[in-house]
mmCIF file of C-alpha atoms and ligand atoms in Angstrom:
data_model
loop_
_atom_site.group_PDB
_atom_site.id
_atom_site.type_symbol
_atom_site.label_atom_id
_atom_site.label_comp_id
_atom_site.label_asym_id
_atom_site.label_seq_id
_atom_site.Cartn_x
_atom_site.Cartn_y
_atom_site.Cartn_z
ATOM 1 C CA MET A 1 -23.827 3.531 8.993
ATOM 2 C CA GLU A 2 -20.931 2.209 10.993
ATOM 3 C CA LYS A 3 -17.732 3.270 9.453
ATOM 4 C CA LYS A 4 -14.826 0.798 8.747
ATOM 5 C CA VAL A 5 -11.170 1.153 7.766
ATOM 6 C CA LEU A 6 -10.564 -0.008 4.342
ATOM 7 C CA VAL A 7 -7.240 -1.418 3.448
ATOM 8 C CA ALA A 8 -6.835 -1.546 -0.229
ATOM 9 C CA PHE A 9 -3.884 -2.934 -2.083
ATOM 10 C CA ALA A 10 -2.325 -2.898 -5.369
ATOM 11 C CA THR A 11 -0.301 -6.020 -6.370
ATOM 12 C CA THR A 12 1.166 -8.006 -9.191
ATOM 13 C CA HIS A 13 2.954 -10.777 -7.220
ATOM 14 C CA GLY A 14 0.904 -11.003 -3.978
ATOM 15 C CA ALA A 15 3.434 -9.344 -1.439
ATOM 16 C CA THR A 16 1.726 -6.168 -0.979
ATOM 17 C CA GLN A 17 -1.556 -8.179 -0.123
ATOM 18 C CA GLU A 18 0.313 -10.029 2.463
ATOM 19 C CA VAL A 19 1.381 -6.581 4.037
ATOM 20 C CA ALA A 20 -2.273 -5.222 3.653
ATOM 21 C CA GLU A 21 -3.402 -8.251 5.496
ATOM 22 C CA GLU A 22 -0.817 -7.791 8.289
ATOM 23 C CA VAL A 23 -1.816 -3.954 8.568
ATOM 24 C CA ALA A 24 -5.317 -5.150 8.925
ATOM 25 C CA ALA A 25 -4.873 -7.519 11.441
ATOM 26 C CA VAL A 26 -3.094 -4.823 13.706
ATOM 27 C CA LEU A 27 -5.945 -2.324 13.157
ATOM 28 C CA ARG A 28 -8.393 -5.226 14.248
ATOM 29 C CA ASP A 29 -6.312 -6.045 17.362
ATOM 30 C CA HIS A 30 -6.721 -2.250 18.164
ATOM 31 C CA GLY A 31 -10.410 -2.761 17.852
ATOM 32 C CA TYR A 32 -11.333 -1.525 14.410
ATOM 33 C CA GLU A 33 -13.524 -3.083 12.018
ATOM 34 C CA VAL A 34 -11.370 -3.285 8.713
ATOM 35 C CA GLU A 35 -12.214 -4.573 5.321
ATOM 36 C CA VAL A 36 -9.314 -5.761 2.942
ATOM 37 C CA GLN A 37 -9.878 -5.352 -0.712
ATOM 38 C CA PRO A 38 -7.840 -5.288 -3.955
ATOM 39 C CA ALA A 39 -7.705 -1.508 -5.107
ATOM 40 C CA ARG A 40 -9.334 -2.057 -8.282
ATOM 41 C CA ALA A 41 -12.291 -3.609 -7.075
ATOM 42 C CA VAL A 42 -13.232 -0.863 -4.686
ATOM 43 C CA LYS A 43 -15.934 1.340 -6.591
ATOM 44 C CA SER A 44 -16.958 3.404 -3.586
ATOM 45 C CA LEU A 45 -15.801 4.609 -0.244
ATOM 46 C CA ALA A 46 -18.991 5.053 1.263
ATOM 47 C CA GLY A 47 -19.190 3.919 4.948
ATOM 48 C CA CYS A 48 -15.327 4.132 5.096
ATOM 49 C CA GLY A 49 -13.785 6.243 8.094
ATOM 50 C CA ALA A 50 -10.316 5.808 6.833
ATOM 51 C CA VAL A 51 -8.506 4.180 4.128
ATOM 52 C CA VAL A 52 -5.069 2.640 3.866
ATOM 53 C CA LEU A 53 -3.456 1.939 0.449
ATOM 54 C CA GLY A 54 -0.807 -0.506 -0.091
ATOM 55 C CA ALA A 55 1.009 -0.020 -3.352
ATOM 56 C CA SER A 56 3.601 -2.174 -5.045
ATOM 57 C CA LEU A 57 6.176 -0.274 -7.151
ATOM 58 C CA TYR A 58 7.151 -1.203 -10.617
ATOM 59 C CA MET A 59 9.629 0.822 -12.853
ATOM 60 C CA MET A 60 9.867 3.550 -10.088
ATOM 61 C CA HIS A 61 6.120 4.133 -10.016
ATOM 62 C CA MET A 62 2.987 3.123 -7.921
ATOM 63 C CA HIS A 63 1.055 0.214 -9.407
ATOM 64 C CA LYS A 64 -1.552 1.340 -11.882
ATOM 65 C CA ASP A 65 -4.178 -0.070 -9.744
ATOM 66 C CA ALA A 66 -3.190 2.111 -6.861
ATOM 67 C CA ALA A 67 -2.881 5.328 -9.243
ATOM 68 C CA ARG A 68 -6.346 4.566 -10.615
ATOM 69 C CA PHE A 69 -7.694 4.125 -7.201
ATOM 70 C CA LEU A 70 -6.563 7.691 -5.978
ATOM 71 C CA SER A 71 -8.061 9.178 -9.185
ATOM 72 C CA ARG A 72 -11.167 7.388 -8.884
ATOM 73 C CA HIS A 73 -11.961 8.437 -5.449
ATOM 74 C CA LYS A 74 -10.592 11.945 -5.544
ATOM 75 C CA ARG A 75 -13.819 13.420 -4.342
ATOM 76 C CA ALA A 76 -14.004 11.467 -1.079
ATOM 77 C CA PHE A 77 -10.040 12.237 -0.481
ATOM 78 C CA ASN A 78 -10.695 15.863 -1.272
ATOM 79 C CA GLU A 79 -13.563 15.985 1.471
ATOM 80 C CA GLY A 80 -11.024 14.985 3.925
ATOM 81 C CA LEU A 81 -11.323 11.074 4.269
ATOM 82 C CA PRO A 82 -8.345 9.995 6.468
ATOM 83 C CA PHE A 83 -5.480 8.364 4.271
ATOM 84 C CA ALA A 84 -2.291 6.557 4.735
ATOM 85 C CA ILE A 85 -0.302 4.924 2.307
ATOM 86 C CA PHE A 86 2.490 2.179 2.323
ATOM 87 C CA ALA A 87 4.550 1.375 -0.793
ATOM 88 C CA GLY A 88 7.306 -0.755 -1.878
ATOM 89 C CA GLY A 89 9.642 -1.741 -2.696
ATOM 90 C CA PRO A 90 13.345 -2.374 -2.764
ATOM 91 C CA PHE A 91 14.310 -5.972 -2.554
ATOM 92 C CA ASP A 92 17.684 -6.661 -3.291
ATOM 93 C CA LYS A 93 19.640 -4.763 -0.731
ATOM 94 C CA ALA A 94 18.860 -2.648 2.242
ATOM 95 C CA ASP A 95 20.928 0.439 0.844
ATOM 96 C CA ALA A 96 19.767 3.759 2.486
ATOM 97 C CA ALA A 97 20.467 5.556 -0.926
ATOM 98 C CA VAL A 98 18.219 3.275 -2.770
ATOM 99 C CA TRP A 99 15.604 3.725 -0.230
ATOM 100 C CA ALA A 100 15.723 7.487 -0.376
ATOM 101 C CA GLU A 101 15.564 7.628 -4.077
ATOM 102 C CA VAL A 102 12.346 5.132 -3.824
ATOM 103 C CA ARG A 103 10.753 7.516 -1.295
ATOM 104 C CA LYS A 104 11.639 10.532 -3.481
ATOM 105 C CA ARG A 105 9.865 8.839 -6.401
ATOM 106 C CA LEU A 106 6.874 7.876 -4.364
ATOM 107 C CA ASP A 107 6.589 11.641 -3.252
ATOM 108 C CA GLY A 108 6.697 12.472 -6.652
ATOM 109 C CA ASP A 109 3.853 10.070 -7.635
ATOM 110 C CA LEU A 110 1.678 11.331 -4.829
ATOM 111 C CA ALA A 111 2.179 14.920 -5.892
ATOM 112 C CA ASN A 112 0.343 13.821 -8.984
ATOM 113 C CA TYR A 113 -2.946 13.941 -6.500
ATOM 114 C CA PRO A 114 -2.550 17.212 -4.604
ATOM 115 C CA TRP A 115 -6.005 16.562 -2.953
ATOM 116 C CA LEU A 116 -4.162 13.842 -0.776
ATOM 117 C CA LYS A 117 -2.961 14.517 2.414
ATOM 118 C CA PRO A 118 -1.512 11.429 3.685
ATOM 119 C CA ILE A 119 -1.613 11.208 7.595
ATOM 120 C CA SER A 120 1.251 8.818 7.036
ATOM 121 C CA THR A 121 3.186 7.286 4.301
ATOM 122 C CA LEU A 122 5.575 4.335 4.737
ATOM 123 C CA VAL A 123 8.207 2.863 2.526
ATOM 124 C CA ILE A 124 8.277 -0.868 2.776
ATOM 125 C CA GLY A 125 10.860 -3.506 1.426
ATOM 126 C CA GLY A 126 9.790 -5.773 -1.331
ATOM 127 C CA LYS A 127 9.664 -9.557 -1.956
ATOM 128 C CA PHE A 128 11.072 -10.987 -5.023
ATOM 129 C CA ASP A 129 10.481 -14.753 -6.291
ATOM 130 C CA PRO A 130 12.136 -15.470 -9.779
ATOM 131 C CA THR A 131 10.097 -18.706 -10.142
ATOM 132 C CA GLY A 132 6.949 -16.799 -9.652
ATOM 133 C CA LEU A 133 7.183 -13.697 -12.020
ATOM 134 C CA ARG A 134 4.209 -12.923 -13.907
ATOM 135 C CA PHE A 135 3.635 -11.415 -17.479
ATOM 136 C CA PRO A 136 5.414 -9.315 -18.907
ATOM 137 C CA TRP A 137 8.126 -9.759 -16.410
ATOM 138 C CA ASN A 138 8.625 -13.186 -16.897
ATOM 139 C CA LEU A 139 9.798 -12.436 -20.443
ATOM 140 C CA LEU A 140 12.939 -10.809 -19.127
ATOM 141 C CA PRO A 141 15.878 -13.546 -18.597
ATOM 142 C CA ALA A 142 17.797 -11.289 -16.531
ATOM 143 C CA LEU A 143 14.909 -11.202 -13.915
ATOM 144 C CA LYS A 144 14.741 -14.762 -13.938
ATOM 145 C CA GLN A 145 18.514 -15.207 -12.868
ATOM 146 C CA MET A 146 18.282 -12.962 -9.763
ATOM 147 C CA SER A 147 18.104 -14.726 -6.576
ATOM 148 C CA SER A 148 14.918 -14.750 -4.361
ATOM 149 C CA SER A 149 14.703 -12.152 -1.520
ATOM 150 C CA ASP A 150 12.290 -10.647 0.849
ATOM 151 C CA LEU A 151 13.207 -7.249 2.556
ATOM 152 C CA ARG A 152 9.642 -6.724 4.352
ATOM 153 C CA ASP A 153 10.219 -5.851 7.968
ATOM 154 C CA TRP A 154 7.090 -7.198 9.628
ATOM 155 C CA GLN A 155 8.190 -5.716 12.991
ATOM 156 C CA ALA A 156 8.283 -2.235 11.402
ATOM 157 C CA ILE A 157 5.077 -3.084 9.431
ATOM 158 C CA ARG A 158 3.241 -3.847 12.565
ATOM 159 C CA ALA A 159 4.720 -0.868 14.440
ATOM 160 C CA TRP A 160 3.514 1.722 11.584
ATOM 161 C CA ALA A 161 0.052 -0.130 11.591
ATOM 162 C CA GLY A 162 0.043 0.471 15.487
ATOM 163 C CA SER A 163 0.927 3.976 15.005
ATOM 164 C CA LEU A 164 -1.899 4.449 12.655
ATOM 165 C CA ALA A 165 -4.546 3.004 15.162
ATOM 166 C CA GLU A 166 -3.309 5.305 17.695
ATOM 167 C CA GLN A 167 -3.640 8.410 15.288
ATOM 168 C CA MET A 168 -6.981 7.422 14.296
ATOM 169 C CA ALA A 169 -8.074 6.786 17.837
ATOM 170 C CA THR A 170 -6.714 10.455 18.881
ATOM 171 C CA GLY A 171 -7.208 12.166 15.693
ATOM 172 C CA PRO A 172 -10.388 13.948 14.620
ATOM 173 C CA LEU A 173 -11.672 10.648 13.323
ATOM 174 C CA ASP A 174 -15.217 9.553 14.237
ATOM 175 C CA LEU A 175 -14.451 5.878 13.989
ATOM 176 C CA PRO A 176 -16.309 3.472 15.918
ATOM 177 C CA THR A 177 -14.466 0.748 17.123
ATOM 178 C CA THR A 178 -15.601 -2.934 18.308
ATOM 179 C CA ILE A 179 -14.119 -2.278 21.677
ATOM 180 C CA ALA A 180 -16.557 -0.532 23.981
HETATM 181 C C1 LIG B 1 10.303 -5.985 -12.845
HETATM 182 C C2 LIG B 1 9.966 -5.380 -11.577
HETATM 183 C C3 LIG B 1 10.268 -3.904 -11.282
HETATM 184 C C4 LIG B 1 10.141 -3.300 -10.146
HETATM 185 N N1 LIG B 1 10.623 -2.159 -9.893
HETATM 186 C C5 LIG B 1 10.804 -1.727 -8.818
HETATM 187 C C6 LIG B 1 10.991 -0.232 -8.796
HETATM 188 O O1 LIG B 1 11.097 0.677 -9.454
HETATM 189 N N2 LIG B 1 11.144 0.321 -7.306
HETATM 190 C C7 LIG B 1 11.090 -0.541 -6.328
HETATM 191 O O2 LIG B 1 11.108 -0.058 -4.968
HETATM 192 N N3 LIG B 1 10.531 -1.708 -6.255
HETATM 193 C C8 LIG B 1 10.509 -2.157 -7.457
HETATM 194 N N4 LIG B 1 10.314 -3.807 -7.818
HETATM 195 C C9 LIG B 1 10.088 -4.410 -6.503
HETATM 196 C C10 LIG B 1 8.534 -4.768 -6.403
HETATM 197 O O3 LIG B 1 7.951 -3.516 -5.830
HETATM 198 C C11 LIG B 1 8.683 -5.948 -5.160
HETATM 199 O O4 LIG B 1 9.073 -6.979 -5.617
HETATM 200 C C12 LIG B 1 7.015 -5.809 -4.609
HETATM 201 O O5 LIG B 1 7.239 -6.521 -3.322
HETATM 202 C C13 LIG B 1 6.105 -6.514 -5.242
HETATM 203 O O6 LIG B 1 5.112 -6.471 -4.873
HETATM 204 P P1 LIG B 1 3.773 -7.160 -5.365
HETATM 205 O O7 LIG B 1 4.033 -8.664 -5.120
HETATM 206 O O8 LIG B 1 2.687 -6.922 -4.475
HETATM 207 O O9 LIG B 1 3.484 -6.999 -6.810
HETATM 208 C C14 LIG B 1 10.202 -4.198 -9.065
HETATM 209 C C15 LIG B 1 9.987 -5.534 -9.197
HETATM 210 C C16 LIG B 1 9.983 -6.188 -10.420
HETATM 211 C C17 LIG B 1 9.823 -7.710 -10.586
#
């Protein structure tokens, strides 16, 4: 079976899906066959040559769909299926200390899955829109009073996806591309 790259995403408000689509577009530009799926909908990783997971962060932890995805597919990752993750993230200010703390917490979450050996981990900025908050966050008046913001750095995200494409091409991955 021809192997593809799966870009799975765990989102509540849609920002992580938009990043997943951008990562997928860059990988496709490099010639890979790519499928983008909500993490919770992925039942099997059969036919995947590599996985990129996008996880939004809530209350300093990965979205539950991302955590469940990692547990559900333990066997495939244990067998060495190449894996990369982007997660985020901070949206109110580009403060280095905040980003370092987010990275530390993310690494702490990932340590719960010792079978995972990410080829790359990226912390991204987040997007916040007080008018589009979903339950239960829309019940919190303090959140509704915050300003909207978007700290997703598309240039950095595209550069990261490009570096993944190169690692996949030069690493020990047997990934067919659509480029002859
Ligand atoms: C209630 C709430 C809690 C959040 N907690 C965190 C957090 O602990 N760490 C973090 O980096 N980002 C946090 N964020 C920011 C989100 O991760 C960010 O908005 C992200 O882009 C949302 O992704 P999504 O739209 O894919 O769900 C929080 C956002 C909300 C609304």
